[in-house]
Coordinates of C-alpha atoms (C1' of nucleotides) in Angstrom, one line a residue:
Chain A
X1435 CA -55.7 106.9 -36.2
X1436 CA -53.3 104.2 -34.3
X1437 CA -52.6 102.5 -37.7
X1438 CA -51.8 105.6 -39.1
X1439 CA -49.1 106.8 -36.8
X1440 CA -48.3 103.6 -36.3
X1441 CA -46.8 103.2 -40.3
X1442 CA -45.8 107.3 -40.0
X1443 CA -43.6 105.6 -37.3
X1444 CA -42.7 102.5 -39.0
X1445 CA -41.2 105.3 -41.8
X1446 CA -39.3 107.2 -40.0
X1447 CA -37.5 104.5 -38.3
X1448 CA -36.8 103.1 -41.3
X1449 CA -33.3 100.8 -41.4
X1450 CA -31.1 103.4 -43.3
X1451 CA -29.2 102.0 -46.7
X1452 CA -26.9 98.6 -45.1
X1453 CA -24.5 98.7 -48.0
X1454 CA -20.7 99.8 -47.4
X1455 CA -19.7 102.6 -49.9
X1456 CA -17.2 100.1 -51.5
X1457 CA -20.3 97.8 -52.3
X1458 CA -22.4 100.7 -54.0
X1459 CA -19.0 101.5 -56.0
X1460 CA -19.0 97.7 -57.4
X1461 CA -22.8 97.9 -57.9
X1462 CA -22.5 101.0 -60.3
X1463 CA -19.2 99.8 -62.3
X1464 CA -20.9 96.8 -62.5
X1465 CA -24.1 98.4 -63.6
X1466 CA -22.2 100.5 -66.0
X1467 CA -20.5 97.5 -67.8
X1468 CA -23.6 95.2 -67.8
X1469 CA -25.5 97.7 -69.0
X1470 CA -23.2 98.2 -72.0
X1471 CA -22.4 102.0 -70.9
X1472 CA -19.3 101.2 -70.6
X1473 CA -18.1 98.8 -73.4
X1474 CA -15.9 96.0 -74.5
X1475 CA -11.6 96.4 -73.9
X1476 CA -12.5 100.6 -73.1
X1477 CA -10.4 102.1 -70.7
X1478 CA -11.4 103.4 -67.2
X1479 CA -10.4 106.2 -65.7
X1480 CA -7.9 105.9 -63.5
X1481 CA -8.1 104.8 -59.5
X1482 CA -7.7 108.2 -59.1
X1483 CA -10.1 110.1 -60.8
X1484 CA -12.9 107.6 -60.0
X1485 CA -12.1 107.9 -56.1
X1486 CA -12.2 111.8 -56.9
X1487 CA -15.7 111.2 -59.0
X1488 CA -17.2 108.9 -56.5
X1489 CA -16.6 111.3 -53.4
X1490 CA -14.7 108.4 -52.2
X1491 CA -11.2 107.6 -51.2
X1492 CA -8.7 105.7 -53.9
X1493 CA -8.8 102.6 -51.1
X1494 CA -12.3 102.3 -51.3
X1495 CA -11.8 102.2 -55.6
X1496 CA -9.4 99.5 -55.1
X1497 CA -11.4 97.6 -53.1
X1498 CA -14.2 97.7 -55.6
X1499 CA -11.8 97.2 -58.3
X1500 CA -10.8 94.0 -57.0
X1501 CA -14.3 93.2 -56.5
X1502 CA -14.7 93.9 -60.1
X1503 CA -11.2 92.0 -61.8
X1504 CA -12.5 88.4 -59.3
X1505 CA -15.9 88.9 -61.3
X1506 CA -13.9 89.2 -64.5
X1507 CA -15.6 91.8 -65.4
X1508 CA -12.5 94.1 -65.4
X1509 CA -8.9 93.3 -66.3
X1510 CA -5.8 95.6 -64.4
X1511 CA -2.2 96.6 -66.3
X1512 CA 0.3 98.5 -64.0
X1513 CA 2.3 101.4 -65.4
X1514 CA 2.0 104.3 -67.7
X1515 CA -0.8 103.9 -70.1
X1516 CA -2.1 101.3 -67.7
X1517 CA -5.2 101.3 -65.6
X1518 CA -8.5 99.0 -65.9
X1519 CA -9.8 97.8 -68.6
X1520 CA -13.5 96.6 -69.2
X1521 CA -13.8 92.5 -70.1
X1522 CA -17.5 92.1 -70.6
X1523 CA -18.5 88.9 -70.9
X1524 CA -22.3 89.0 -71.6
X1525 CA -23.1 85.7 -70.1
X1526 CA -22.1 86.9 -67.1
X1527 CA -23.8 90.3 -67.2
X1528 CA -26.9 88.8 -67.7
X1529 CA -26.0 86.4 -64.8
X1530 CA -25.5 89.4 -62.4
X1531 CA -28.8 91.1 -63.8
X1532 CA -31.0 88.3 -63.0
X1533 CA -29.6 87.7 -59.4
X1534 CA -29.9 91.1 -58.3
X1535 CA -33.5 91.1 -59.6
X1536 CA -33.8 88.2 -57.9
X1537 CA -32.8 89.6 -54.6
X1538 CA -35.2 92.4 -54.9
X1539 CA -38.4 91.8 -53.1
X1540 CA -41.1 93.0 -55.4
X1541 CA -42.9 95.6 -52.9
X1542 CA -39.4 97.2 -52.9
X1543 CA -39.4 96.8 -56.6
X1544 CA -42.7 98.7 -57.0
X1545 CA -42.5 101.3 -54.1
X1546 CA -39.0 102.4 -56.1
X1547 CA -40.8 101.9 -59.6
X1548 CA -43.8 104.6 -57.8
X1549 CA -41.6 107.1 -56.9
X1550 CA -39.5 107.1 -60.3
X1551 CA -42.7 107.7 -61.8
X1552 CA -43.8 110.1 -60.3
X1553 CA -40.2 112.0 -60.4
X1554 CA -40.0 111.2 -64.1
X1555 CA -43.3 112.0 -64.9
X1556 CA -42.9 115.5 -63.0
X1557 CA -40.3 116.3 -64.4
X1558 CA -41.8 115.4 -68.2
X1559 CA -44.8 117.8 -66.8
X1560 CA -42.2 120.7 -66.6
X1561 CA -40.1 119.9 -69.3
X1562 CA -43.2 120.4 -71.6
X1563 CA -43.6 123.9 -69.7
X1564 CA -40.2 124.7 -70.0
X1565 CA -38.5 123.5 -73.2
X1566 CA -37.8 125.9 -75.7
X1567 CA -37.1 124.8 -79.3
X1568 CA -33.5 123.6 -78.9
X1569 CA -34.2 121.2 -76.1
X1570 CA -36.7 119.8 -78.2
X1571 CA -33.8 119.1 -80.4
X1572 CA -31.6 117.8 -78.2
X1573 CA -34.5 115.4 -76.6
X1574 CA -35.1 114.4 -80.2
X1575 CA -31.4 113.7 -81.2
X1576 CA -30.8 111.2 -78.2
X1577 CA -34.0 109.0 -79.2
X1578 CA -32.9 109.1 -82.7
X1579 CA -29.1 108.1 -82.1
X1580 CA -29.3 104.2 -83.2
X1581 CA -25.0 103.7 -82.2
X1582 CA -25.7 102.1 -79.5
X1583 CA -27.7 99.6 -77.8
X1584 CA -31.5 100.0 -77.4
X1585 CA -31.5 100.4 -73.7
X1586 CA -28.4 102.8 -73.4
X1587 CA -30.2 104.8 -75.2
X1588 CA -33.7 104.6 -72.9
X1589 CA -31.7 106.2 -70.1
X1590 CA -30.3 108.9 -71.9
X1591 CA -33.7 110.2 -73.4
X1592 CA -34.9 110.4 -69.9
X1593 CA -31.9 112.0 -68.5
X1594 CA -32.1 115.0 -71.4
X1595 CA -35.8 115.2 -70.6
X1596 CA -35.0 115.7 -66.7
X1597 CA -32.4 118.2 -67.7
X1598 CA -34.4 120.3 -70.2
X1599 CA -36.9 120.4 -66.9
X1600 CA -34.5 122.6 -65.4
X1601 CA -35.4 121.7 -61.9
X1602 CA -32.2 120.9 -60.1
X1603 CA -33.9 118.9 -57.5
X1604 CA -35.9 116.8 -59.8
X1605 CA -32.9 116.0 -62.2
X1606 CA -30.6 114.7 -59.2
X1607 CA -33.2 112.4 -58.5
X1608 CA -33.3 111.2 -62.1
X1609 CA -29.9 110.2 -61.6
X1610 CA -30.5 108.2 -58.4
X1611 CA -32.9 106.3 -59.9
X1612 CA -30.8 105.3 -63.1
X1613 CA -28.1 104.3 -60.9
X1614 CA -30.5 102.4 -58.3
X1615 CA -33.3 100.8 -60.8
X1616 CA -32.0 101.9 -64.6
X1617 CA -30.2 99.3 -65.0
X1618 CA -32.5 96.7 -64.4
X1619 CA -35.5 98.6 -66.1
X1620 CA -33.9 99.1 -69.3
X1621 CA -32.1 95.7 -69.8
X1622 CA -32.1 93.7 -72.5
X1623 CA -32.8 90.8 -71.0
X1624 CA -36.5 91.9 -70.5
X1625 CA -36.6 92.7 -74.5
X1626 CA -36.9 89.9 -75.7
X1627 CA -40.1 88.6 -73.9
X1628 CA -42.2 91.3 -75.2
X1629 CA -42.1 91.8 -78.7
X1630 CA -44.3 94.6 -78.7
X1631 CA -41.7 96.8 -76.7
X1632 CA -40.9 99.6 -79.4
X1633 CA -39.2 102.6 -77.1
X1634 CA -39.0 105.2 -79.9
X1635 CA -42.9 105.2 -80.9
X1636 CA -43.6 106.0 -77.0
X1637 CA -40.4 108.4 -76.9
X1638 CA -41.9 110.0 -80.1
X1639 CA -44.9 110.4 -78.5
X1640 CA -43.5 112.1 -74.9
X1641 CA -41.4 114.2 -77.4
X1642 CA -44.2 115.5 -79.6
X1643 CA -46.4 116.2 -75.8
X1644 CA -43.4 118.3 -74.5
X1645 CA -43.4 120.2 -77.9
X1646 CA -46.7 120.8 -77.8
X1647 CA -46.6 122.1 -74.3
X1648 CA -49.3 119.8 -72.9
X1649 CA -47.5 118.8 -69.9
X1650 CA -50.3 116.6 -68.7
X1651 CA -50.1 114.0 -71.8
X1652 CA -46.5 114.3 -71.6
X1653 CA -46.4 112.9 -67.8
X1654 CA -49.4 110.5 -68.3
X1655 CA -47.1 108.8 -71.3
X1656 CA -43.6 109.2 -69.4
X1657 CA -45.6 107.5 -66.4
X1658 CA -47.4 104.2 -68.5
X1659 CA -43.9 104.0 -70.3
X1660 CA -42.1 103.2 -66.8
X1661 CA -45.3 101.5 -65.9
X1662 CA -44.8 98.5 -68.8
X1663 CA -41.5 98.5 -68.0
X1664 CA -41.7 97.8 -64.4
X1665 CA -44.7 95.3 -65.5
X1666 CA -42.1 93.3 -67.9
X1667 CA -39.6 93.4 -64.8
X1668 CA -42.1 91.9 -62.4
X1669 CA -42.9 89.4 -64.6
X1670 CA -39.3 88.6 -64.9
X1671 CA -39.3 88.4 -60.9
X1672 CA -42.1 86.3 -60.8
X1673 CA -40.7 83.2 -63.2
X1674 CA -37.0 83.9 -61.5
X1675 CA -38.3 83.2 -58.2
X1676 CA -41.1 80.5 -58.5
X1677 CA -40.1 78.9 -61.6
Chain B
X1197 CA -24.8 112.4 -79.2
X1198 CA -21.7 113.8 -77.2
X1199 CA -23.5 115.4 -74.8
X1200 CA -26.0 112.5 -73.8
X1201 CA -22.8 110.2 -73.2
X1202 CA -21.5 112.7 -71.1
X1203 CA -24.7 113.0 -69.0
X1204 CA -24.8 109.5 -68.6
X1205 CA -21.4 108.9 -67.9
X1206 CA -22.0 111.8 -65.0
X1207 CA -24.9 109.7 -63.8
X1208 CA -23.0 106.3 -63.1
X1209 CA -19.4 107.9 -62.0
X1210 CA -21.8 110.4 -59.5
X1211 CA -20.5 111.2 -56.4
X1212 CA -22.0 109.0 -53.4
X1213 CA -24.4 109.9 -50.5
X1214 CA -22.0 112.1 -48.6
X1215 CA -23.6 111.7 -45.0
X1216 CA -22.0 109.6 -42.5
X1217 CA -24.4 107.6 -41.0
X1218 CA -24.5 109.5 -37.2
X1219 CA -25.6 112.6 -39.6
X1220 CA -28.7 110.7 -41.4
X1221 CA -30.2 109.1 -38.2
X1222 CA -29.8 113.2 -36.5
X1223 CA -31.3 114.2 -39.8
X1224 CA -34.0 111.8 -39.7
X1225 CA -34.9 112.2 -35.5
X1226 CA -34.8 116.4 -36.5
X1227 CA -37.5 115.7 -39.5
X1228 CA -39.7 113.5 -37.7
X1229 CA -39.7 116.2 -34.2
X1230 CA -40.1 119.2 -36.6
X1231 CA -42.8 117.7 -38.2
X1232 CA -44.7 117.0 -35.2
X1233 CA -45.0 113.3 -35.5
X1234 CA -42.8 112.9 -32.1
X1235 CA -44.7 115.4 -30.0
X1236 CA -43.6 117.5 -26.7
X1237 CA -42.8 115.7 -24.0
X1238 CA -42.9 112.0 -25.4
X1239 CA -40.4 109.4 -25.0
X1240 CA -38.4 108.2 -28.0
X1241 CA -37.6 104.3 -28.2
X1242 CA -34.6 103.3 -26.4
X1243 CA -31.7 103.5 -27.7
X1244 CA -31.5 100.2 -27.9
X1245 CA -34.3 99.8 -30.1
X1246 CA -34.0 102.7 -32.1
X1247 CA -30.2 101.2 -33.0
X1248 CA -32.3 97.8 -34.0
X1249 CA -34.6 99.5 -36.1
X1250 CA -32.4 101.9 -38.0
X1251 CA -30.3 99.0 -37.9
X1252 CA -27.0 100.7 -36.8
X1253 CA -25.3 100.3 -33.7
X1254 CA -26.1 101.9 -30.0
X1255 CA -22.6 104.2 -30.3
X1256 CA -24.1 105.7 -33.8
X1257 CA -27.6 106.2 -32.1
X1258 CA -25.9 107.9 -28.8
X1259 CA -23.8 110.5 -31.5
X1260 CA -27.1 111.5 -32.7
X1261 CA -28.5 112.1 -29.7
X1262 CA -26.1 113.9 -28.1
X1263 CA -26.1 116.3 -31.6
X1264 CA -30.2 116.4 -31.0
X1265 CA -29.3 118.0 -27.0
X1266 CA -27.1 120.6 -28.3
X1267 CA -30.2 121.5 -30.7
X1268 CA -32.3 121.4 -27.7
X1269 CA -34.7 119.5 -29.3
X1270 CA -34.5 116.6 -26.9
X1271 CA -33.9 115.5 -23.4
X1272 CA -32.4 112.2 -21.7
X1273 CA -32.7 110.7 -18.4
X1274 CA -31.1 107.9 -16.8
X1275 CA -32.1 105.3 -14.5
X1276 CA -35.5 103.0 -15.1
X1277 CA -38.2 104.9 -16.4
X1278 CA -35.3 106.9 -18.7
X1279 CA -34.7 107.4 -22.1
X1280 CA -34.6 110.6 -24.5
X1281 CA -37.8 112.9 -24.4
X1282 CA -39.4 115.3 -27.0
X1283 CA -38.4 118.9 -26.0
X1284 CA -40.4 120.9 -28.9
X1285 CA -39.6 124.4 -28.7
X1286 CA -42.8 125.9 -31.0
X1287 CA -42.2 129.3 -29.6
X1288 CA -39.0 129.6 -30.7
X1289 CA -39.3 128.1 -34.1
X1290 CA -42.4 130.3 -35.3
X1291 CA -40.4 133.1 -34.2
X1292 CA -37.6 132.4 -36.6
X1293 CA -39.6 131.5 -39.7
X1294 CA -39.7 134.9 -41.2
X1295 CA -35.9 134.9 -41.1
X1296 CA -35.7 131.6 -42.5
X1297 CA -37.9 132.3 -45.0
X1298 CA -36.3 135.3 -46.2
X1299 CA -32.8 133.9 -46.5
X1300 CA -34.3 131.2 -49.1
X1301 CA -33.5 132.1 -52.7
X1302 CA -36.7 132.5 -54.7
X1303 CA -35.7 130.1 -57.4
X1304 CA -34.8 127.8 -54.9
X1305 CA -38.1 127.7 -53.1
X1306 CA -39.7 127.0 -56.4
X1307 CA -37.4 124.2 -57.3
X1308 CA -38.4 122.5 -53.9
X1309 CA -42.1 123.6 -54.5
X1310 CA -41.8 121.4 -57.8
X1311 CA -40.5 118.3 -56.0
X1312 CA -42.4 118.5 -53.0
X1313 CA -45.8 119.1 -55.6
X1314 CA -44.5 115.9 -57.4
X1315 CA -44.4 114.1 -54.6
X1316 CA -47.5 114.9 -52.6
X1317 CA -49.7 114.6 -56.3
X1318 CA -47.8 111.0 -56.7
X1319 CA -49.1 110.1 -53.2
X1320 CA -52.6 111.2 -54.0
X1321 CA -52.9 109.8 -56.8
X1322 CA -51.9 106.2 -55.8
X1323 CA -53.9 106.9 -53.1
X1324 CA -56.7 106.9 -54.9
X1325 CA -55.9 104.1 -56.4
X1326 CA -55.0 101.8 -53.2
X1327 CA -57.4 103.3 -50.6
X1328 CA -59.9 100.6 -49.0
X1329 CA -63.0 102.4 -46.6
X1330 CA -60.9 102.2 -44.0
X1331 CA -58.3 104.5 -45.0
X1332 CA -61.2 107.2 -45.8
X1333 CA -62.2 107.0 -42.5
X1334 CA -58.7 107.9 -41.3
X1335 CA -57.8 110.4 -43.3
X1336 CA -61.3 112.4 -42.7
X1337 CA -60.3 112.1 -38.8
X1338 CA -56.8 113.5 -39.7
X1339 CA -58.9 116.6 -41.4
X1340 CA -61.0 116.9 -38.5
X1341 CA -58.8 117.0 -35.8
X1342 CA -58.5 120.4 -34.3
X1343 CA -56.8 119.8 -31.1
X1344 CA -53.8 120.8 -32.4
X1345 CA -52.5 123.9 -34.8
X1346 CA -53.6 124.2 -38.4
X1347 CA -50.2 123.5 -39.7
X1348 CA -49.4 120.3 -37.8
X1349 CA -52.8 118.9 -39.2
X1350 CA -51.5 120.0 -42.6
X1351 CA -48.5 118.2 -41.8
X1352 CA -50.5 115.0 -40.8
X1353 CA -53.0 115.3 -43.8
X1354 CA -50.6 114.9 -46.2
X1355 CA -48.5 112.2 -44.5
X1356 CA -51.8 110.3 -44.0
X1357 CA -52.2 110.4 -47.6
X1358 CA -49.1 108.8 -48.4
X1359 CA -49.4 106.1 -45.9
X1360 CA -52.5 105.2 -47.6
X1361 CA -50.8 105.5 -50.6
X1362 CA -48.5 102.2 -48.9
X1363 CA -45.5 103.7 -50.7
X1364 CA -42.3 103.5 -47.5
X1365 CA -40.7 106.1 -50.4
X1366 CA -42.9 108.6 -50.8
X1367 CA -43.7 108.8 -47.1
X1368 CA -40.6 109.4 -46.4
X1369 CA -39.7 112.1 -49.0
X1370 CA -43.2 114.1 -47.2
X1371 CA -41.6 113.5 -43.8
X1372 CA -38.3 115.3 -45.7
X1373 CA -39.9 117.9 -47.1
X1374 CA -42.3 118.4 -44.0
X1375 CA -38.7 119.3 -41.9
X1376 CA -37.5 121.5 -44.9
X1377 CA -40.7 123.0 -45.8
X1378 CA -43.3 122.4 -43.8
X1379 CA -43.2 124.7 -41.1
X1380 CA -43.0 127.8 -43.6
X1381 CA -45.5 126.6 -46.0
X1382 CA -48.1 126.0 -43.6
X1383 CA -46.8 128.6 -41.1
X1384 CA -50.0 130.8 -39.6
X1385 CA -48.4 134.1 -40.3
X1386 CA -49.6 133.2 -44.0
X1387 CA -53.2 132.6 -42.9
X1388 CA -54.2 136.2 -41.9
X1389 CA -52.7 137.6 -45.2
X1390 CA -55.5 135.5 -46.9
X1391 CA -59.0 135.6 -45.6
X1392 CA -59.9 132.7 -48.6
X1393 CA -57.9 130.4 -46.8
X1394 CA -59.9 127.1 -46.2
X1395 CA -57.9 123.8 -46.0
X1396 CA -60.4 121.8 -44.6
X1397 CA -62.5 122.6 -47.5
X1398 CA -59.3 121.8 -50.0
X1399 CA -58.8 118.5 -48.0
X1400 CA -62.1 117.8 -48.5
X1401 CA -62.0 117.8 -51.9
X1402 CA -59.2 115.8 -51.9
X1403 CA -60.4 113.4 -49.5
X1404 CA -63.3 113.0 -51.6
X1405 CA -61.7 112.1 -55.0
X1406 CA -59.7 109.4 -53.4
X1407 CA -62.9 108.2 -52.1
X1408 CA -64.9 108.2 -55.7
X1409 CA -61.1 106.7 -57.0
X1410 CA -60.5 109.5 -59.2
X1411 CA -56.6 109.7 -58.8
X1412 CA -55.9 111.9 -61.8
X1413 CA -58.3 114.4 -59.9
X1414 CA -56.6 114.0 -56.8
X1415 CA -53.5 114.9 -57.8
X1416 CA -54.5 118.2 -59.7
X1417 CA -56.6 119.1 -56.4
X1418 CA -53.1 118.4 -54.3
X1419 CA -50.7 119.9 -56.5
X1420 CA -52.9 123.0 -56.5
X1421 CA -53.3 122.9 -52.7
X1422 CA -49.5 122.8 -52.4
X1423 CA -48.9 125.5 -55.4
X1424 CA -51.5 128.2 -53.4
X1425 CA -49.5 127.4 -50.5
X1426 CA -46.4 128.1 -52.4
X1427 CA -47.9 131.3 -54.1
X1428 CA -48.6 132.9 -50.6
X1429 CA -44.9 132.0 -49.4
X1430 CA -43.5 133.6 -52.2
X1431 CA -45.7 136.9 -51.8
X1432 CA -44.2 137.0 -48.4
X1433 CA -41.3 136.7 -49.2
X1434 CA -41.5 139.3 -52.0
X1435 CA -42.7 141.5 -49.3
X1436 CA -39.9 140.8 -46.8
X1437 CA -37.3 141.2 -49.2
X1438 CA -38.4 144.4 -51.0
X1439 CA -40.9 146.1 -48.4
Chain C
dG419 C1' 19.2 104.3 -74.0
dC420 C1' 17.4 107.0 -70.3
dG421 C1' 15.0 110.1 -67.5
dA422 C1' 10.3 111.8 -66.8
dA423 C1' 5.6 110.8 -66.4
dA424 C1' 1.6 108.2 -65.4
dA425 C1' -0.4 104.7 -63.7
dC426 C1' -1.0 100.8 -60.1
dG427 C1' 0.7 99.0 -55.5
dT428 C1' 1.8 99.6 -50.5
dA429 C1' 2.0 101.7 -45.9
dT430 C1' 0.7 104.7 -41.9
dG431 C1' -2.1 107.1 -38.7
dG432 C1' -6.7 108.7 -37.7
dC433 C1' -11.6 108.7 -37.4
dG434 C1' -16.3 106.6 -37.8
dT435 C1' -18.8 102.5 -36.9
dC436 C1' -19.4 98.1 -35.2
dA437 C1' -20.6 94.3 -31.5
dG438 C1' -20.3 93.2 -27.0
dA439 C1' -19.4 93.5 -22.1
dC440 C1' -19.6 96.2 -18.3
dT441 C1' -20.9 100.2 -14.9
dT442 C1' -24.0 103.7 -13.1
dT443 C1' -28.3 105.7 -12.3
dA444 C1' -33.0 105.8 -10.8
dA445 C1' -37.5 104.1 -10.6
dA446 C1' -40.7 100.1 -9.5
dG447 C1' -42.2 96.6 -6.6
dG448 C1' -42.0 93.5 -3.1
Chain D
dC355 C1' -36.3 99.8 2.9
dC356 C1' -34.0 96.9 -0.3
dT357 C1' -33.8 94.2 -4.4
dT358 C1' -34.8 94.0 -9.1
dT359 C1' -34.9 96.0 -13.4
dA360 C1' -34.6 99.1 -17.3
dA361 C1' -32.5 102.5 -19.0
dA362 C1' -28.3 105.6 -20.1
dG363 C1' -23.3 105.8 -19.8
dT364 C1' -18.5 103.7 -20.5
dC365 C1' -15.0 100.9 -22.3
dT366 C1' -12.5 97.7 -25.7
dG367 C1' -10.9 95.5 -29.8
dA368 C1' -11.9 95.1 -34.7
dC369 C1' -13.1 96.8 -39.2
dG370 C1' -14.2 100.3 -43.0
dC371 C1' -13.0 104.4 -44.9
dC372 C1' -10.2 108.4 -45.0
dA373 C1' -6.0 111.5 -46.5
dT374 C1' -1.4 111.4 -47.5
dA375 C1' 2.4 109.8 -48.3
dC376 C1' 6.0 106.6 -50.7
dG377 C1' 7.3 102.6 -53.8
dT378 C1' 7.0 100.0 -58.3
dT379 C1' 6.1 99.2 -63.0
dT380 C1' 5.7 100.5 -67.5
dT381 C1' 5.6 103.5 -71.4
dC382 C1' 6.6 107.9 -73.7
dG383 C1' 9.6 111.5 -75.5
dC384 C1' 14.0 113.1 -76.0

DNA sequence: GCGAAAACGTATGGCGTCAGACTTTAAAGG
DNA sequence: CCTTTAAAGTCTGACGCCATACGTTTTCGC
């Protein structure tokens, strides 16, 4: 029982999350424009409503923002009708992708993967409980919408999904995870080394599960999907850090 | 397609983690006494420690401390031979759990019923999947203890589960729900309205298909430990609402 | 043109948090 | 008994973040 208390312990005293608020606003504009959410020469909203959006003051927006204009990833015009505007320069997305993988030591990476698993597939579980016939719509409109980039797209399907759940709690958490590990899970970068990645047959399938109401296939899918995709991740973590 | 954009857009522009960091470490201290993992009467790290290993300073440790006297919930002495103590007050606390419970919204308790069942399952489940002989052995001595009251071996099953499990996450999201739910869902004014009532057998079970490996079977078994559990809270509270 | 409006830019005072040095208390050990 | 020691308690200067102003630049509408 000493080992076991010992790691209860070990959890509880966990260090608590060392980044400044300022850093996590850079990391999710810079997650938002890497991850093509936020595209080429669009507009931001202004200092103002992001500080009001963040929960943060318009001091701590500036400071990211000047964060973001010495990574060129943003470009600033004073006046009316000004404000910042995106400059994506994909080389350098993919850049900041592979460093902050890189940084990320692969126990984190799968004890985060875990846990969005087991939210996502929960909340897949209750979405096939709970969806009525227009959810099932809705969930079958976003995997269908081909505007945009492949992996814009993989986040929103499992945001609907964790919204037609209808569990507060479980949807909140959804959104923690696409800000903390989206991003990385859904990049492109990773697309290209698997060529048998196809997002929409496994969507289909997830879809078709919640329709039918068998919330047990719909989680074991939801949870293999994420499981590939931390696979192709880790493999990506492995050749990044021993070459 | 409008709606998914907006979703998204609400997930990266979301507002931050609003606590200040004196708040989280209180929060944290509170979960980990509630839950019975710091028991009466022992001494907490000093405080120069526990600033090292929540890795914030001694001034931010001393706030939270001071906020855990006014709670009662611990004591400090100076001099060698100091430091903060465990001041559990059970008595107290079972006395207020009716009125606790009965000021929880019904479709809130279910919500957090959902995620704490996601969770728990999760752990089981990988569990299952990650437990050496070992790890048996300690969680059957977990389930066997009966020095203490049924609830705080509750407590410690599940918690022991998830260490197993080696996920730092989910450990720490039982040790959050353990503080927000815990002491009603395993409360003893539940056992006498339920003769049937056998955790050790349930545990058991449990216990046995992590064991045999069987991780899908471990995860229905705990998800339908915790959703019993649930089903008796919310009969209470039915009847403490409309007697 | 020219004022109003909308955005970025700048400044101030206050609070939370930090590292570090110092003081006080009280027990342990010679 | 008295020194040592380990802990809480106190103080200081610096930085991050906050709200709230006020200033500056640019464009829009008249």
């Amino acid at each position: 029982m000493g080992t076991s208390r010992a790691s209860a312990r070990s959890v509880v005293f966990a260090p608590l999350d060392p980044h400044s608020r300022a850093e996590t606003v850079v990391r999710r504009l810079t997650d938002a424009i890497t991850f093509g959410l936020l595209t080429d020469a669009e507009q931001l909203p202004s200092e103002t409503d992001l500080a009001a959006q963040f929960g943060v003051s318009r001091v701590t927006v500036r400071e990211a923002l000047v964060a973001l204009r010495q990574q060129n990833l943003v470009e600033t015009r004073r006046g009316r009708g000004g404000g910042s505007f995106v400059r994506a320069p994909t080389a350098a997305a993919d850049r900041s992708l592979r460093s902050r993988l890189s940084e990320l030591s692969l126990p984190n990476l799968r004890d985060t993967a875990d846990h969005y698993a087991a939210v996502a597939g929960a909340a897949a579980r209750l979405a096939a409980q709970r969806a009525d016939a227009d959810d099932i719509l809705r969930i079958e409109e976003v995997d269908a919408d081909v505007a945009g980039p492949l992996h814009r797209m993989e986040r929103a399907y499992h945001l609907e999904v964790a919204a037609v759940a209808q569990s507060a709690r479980l949807a909140r958490e959804e959104i923690r995870f696409a800000g903390e590990l989206g991003t990385l899970l859904w990049s492109p970068i990773l697309q290209t080394a698997d060529s048998t990645y196809d997002p929409h047959a496994e969507h289909r399938a997830i879809t078709a599960a919640i329709a039918a109401g068998d919330g047990d296939l719909a989680r074991r899918l939801t949870e293999e999907h994420i499981e590939t995709a931390v696979e192709r991740l880790v493999t990506l973590h492995l050749t990044l850090v021993e070459p």
